[in-house]
Short mmCIF file of N, CA and C in Angstrom, two decimals:
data_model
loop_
_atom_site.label_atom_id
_atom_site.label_comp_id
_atom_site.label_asym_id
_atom_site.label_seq_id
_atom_site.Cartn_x
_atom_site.Cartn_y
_atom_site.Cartn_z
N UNK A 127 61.73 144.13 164.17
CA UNK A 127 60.94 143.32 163.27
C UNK A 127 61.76 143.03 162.02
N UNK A 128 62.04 141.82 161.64
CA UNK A 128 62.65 141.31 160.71
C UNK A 128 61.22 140.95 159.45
N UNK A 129 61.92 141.37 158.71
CA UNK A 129 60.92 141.59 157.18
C UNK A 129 61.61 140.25 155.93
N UNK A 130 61.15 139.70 155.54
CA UNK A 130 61.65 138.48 154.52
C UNK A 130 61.73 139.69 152.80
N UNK A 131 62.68 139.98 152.49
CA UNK A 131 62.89 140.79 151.39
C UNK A 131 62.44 140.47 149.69
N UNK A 132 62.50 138.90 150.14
CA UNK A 132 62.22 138.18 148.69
C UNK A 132 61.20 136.94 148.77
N UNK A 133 60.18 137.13 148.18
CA UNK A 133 59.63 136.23 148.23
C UNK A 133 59.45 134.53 147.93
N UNK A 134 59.27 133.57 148.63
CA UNK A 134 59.66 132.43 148.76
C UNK A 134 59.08 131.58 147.20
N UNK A 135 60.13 131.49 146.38
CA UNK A 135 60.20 130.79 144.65
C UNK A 135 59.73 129.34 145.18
N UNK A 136 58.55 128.97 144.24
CA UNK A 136 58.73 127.53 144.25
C UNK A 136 59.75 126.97 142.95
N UNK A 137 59.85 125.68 143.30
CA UNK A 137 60.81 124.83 142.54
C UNK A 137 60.21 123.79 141.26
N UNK A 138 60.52 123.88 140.28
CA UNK A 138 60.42 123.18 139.57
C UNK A 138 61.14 122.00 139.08
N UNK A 139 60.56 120.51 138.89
CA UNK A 139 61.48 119.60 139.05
C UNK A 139 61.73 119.34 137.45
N UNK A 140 62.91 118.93 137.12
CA UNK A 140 63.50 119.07 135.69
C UNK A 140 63.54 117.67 135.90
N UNK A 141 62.36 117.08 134.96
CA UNK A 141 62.60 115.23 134.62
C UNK A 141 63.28 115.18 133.33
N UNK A 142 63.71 115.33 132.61
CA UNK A 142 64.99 114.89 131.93
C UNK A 142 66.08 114.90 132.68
N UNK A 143 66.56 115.75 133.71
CA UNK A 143 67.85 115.59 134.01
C UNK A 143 67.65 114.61 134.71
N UNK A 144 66.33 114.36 135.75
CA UNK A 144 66.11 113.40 136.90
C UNK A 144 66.50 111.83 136.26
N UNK A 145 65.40 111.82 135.04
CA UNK A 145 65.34 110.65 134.30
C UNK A 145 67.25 110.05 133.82
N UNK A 146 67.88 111.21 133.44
CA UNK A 146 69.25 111.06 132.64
C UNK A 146 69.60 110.69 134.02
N UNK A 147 70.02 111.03 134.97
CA UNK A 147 70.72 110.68 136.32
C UNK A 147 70.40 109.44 136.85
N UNK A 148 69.29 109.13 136.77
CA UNK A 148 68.88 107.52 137.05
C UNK A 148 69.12 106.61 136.06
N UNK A 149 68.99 106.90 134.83
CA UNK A 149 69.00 106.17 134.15
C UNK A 149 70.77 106.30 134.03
N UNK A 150 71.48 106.71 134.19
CA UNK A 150 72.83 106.46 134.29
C UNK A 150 73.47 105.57 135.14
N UNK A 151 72.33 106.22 136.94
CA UNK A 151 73.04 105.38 138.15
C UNK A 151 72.72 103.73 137.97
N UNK A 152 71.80 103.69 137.64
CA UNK A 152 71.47 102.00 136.77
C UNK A 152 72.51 101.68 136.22
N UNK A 153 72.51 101.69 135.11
CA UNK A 153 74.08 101.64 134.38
C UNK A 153 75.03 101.24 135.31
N UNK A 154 75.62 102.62 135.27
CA UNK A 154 76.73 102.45 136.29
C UNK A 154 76.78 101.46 137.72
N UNK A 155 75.48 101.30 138.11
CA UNK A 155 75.56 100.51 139.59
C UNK A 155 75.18 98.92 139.27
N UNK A 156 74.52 98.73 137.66
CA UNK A 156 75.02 97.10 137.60
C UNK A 156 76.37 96.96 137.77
N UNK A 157 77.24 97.82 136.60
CA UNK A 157 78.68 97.24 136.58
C UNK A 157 79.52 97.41 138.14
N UNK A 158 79.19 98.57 138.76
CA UNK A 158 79.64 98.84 140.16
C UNK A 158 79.44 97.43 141.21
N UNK A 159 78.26 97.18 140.81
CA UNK A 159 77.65 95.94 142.14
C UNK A 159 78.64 94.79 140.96
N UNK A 160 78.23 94.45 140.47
CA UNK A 160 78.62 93.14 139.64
C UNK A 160 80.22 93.31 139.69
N UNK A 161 80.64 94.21 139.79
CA UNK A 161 82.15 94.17 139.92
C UNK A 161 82.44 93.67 141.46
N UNK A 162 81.75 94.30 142.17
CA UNK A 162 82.31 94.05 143.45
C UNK A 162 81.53 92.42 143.80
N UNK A 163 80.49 92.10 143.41
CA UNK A 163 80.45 90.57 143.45
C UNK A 163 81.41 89.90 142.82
N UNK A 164 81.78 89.88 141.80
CA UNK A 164 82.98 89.17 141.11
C UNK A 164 83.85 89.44 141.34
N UNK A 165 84.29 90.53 141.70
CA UNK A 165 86.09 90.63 142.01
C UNK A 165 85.83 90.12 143.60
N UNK A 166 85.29 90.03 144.64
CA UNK A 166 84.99 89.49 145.91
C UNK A 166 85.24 88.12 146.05
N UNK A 167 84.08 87.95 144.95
CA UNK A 167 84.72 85.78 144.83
C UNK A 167 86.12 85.67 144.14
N UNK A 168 86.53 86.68 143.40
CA UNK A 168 87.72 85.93 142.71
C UNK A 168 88.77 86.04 143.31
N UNK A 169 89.13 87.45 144.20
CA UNK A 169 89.72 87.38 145.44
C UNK A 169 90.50 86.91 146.73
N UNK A 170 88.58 86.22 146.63
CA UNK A 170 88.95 85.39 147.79
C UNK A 170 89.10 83.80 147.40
N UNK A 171 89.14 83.87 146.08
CA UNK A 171 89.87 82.75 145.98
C UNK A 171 91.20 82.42 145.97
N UNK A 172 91.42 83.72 145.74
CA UNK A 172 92.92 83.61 145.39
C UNK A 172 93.95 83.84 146.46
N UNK A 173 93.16 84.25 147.58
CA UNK A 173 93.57 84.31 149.16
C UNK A 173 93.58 83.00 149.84
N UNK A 174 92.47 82.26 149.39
CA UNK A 174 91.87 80.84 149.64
C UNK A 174 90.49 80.98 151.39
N UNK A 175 90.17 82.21 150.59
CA UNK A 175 88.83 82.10 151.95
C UNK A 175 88.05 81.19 151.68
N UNK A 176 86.97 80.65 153.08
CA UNK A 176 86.15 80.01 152.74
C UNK A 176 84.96 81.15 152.41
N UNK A 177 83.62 79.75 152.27
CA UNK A 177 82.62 80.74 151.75
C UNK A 177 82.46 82.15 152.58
N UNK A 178 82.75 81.91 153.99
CA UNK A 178 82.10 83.15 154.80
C UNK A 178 82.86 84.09 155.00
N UNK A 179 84.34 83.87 154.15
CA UNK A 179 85.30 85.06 154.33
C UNK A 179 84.79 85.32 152.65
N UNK A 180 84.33 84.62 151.91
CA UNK A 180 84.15 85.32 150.28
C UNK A 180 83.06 86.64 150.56
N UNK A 181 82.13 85.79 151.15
CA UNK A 181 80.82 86.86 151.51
C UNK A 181 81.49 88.40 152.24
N UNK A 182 82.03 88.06 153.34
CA UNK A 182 82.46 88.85 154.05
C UNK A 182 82.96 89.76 153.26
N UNK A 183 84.30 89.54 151.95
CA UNK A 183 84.97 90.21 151.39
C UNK A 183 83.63 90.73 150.05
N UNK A 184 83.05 90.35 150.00
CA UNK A 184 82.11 90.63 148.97
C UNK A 184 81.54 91.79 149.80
N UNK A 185 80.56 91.73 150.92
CA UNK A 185 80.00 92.71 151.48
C UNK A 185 80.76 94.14 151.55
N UNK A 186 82.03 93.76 151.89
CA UNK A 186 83.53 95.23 151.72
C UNK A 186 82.93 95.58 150.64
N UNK A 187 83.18 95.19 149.74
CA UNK A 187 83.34 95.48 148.44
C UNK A 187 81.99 96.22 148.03
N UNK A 188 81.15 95.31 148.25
CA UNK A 188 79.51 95.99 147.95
C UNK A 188 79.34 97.43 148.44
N UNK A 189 80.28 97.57 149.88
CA UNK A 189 79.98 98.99 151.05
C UNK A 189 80.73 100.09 150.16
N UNK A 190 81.85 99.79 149.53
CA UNK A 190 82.61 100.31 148.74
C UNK A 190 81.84 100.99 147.25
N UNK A 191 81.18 100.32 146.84
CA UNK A 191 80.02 100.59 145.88
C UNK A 191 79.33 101.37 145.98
N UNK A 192 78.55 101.24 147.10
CA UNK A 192 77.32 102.11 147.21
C UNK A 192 78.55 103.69 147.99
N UNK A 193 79.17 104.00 148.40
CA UNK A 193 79.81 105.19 148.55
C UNK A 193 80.37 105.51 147.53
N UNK A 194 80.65 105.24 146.37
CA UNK A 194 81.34 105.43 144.63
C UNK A 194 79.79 105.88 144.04
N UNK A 195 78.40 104.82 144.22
CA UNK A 195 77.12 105.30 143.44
C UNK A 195 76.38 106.53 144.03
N UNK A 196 77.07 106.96 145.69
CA UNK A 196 76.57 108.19 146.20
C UNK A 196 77.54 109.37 145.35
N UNK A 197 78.85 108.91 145.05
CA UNK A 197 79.51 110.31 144.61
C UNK A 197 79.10 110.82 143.42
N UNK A 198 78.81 109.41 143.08
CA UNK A 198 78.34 109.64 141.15
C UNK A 198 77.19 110.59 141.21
N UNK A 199 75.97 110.27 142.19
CA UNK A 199 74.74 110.72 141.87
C UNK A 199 75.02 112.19 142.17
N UNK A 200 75.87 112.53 143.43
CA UNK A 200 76.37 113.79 143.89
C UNK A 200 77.02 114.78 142.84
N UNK A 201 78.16 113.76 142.18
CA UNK A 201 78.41 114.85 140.86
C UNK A 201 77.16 114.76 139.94
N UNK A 202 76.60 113.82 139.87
CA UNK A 202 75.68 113.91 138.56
C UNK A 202 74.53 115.14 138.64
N UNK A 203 74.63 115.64 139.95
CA UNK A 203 73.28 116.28 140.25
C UNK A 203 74.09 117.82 140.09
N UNK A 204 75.03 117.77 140.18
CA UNK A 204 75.80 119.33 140.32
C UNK A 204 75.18 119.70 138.46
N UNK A 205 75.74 118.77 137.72
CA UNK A 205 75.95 118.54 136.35
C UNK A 205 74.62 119.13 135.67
N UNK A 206 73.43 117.76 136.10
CA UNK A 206 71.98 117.88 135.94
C UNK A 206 71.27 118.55 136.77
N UNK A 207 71.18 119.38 137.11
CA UNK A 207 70.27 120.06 138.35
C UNK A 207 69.05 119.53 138.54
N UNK A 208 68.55 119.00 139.76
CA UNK A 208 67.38 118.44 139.57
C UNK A 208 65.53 119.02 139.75
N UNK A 209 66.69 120.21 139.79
CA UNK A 209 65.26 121.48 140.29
C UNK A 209 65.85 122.74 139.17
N UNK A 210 64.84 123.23 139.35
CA UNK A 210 64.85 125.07 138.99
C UNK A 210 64.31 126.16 139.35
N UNK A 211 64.25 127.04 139.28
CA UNK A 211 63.17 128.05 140.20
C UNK A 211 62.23 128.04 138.96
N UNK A 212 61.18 128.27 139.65
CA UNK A 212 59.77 128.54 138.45
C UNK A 212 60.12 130.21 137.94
#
């Protein structure tokens, strides 16, 4: 018979850090997205794509984004903890 030694803590959610972490990834993910829309068209202009290679190279770019706004939130959460034990 296996016995549980410690009893199961609930969690408390810490909205300042939650709030500071979002309100950062905002921030950060206009200039993130808006970069990768603009540097995409300017790019591919300068490659000379048409529209559906701009898009194309835009979408890269966008996929590229959102894996940079997952690392951010990933460090941001080490940083801000978004829980605590009660």
């Amino acid at each position: 018979m296996s016995s549980q030694t410690s009893p199961t803590r609930s969690r408390q959610i810490v909205w300042p850090s939650v709030v500071t972490v979002i309100s950062a990834a905002i921030l950060i993910g206009a200039e993130v997205f808006g970069a990768a829309f603009a540097g995409g068209w300017a790019i591919a202009i300068l490659l000379g794509f048409d529209d559906t290679g701009a898009h194309i190279l835009q979408a890269v770019l966008f996929a590229i984004g959102v894996l940079i706004m997952a690392a951010f939130i990933r460090a941001a959460q080490r940083v801000e903890p978004f829980t605590r034990r009660a």
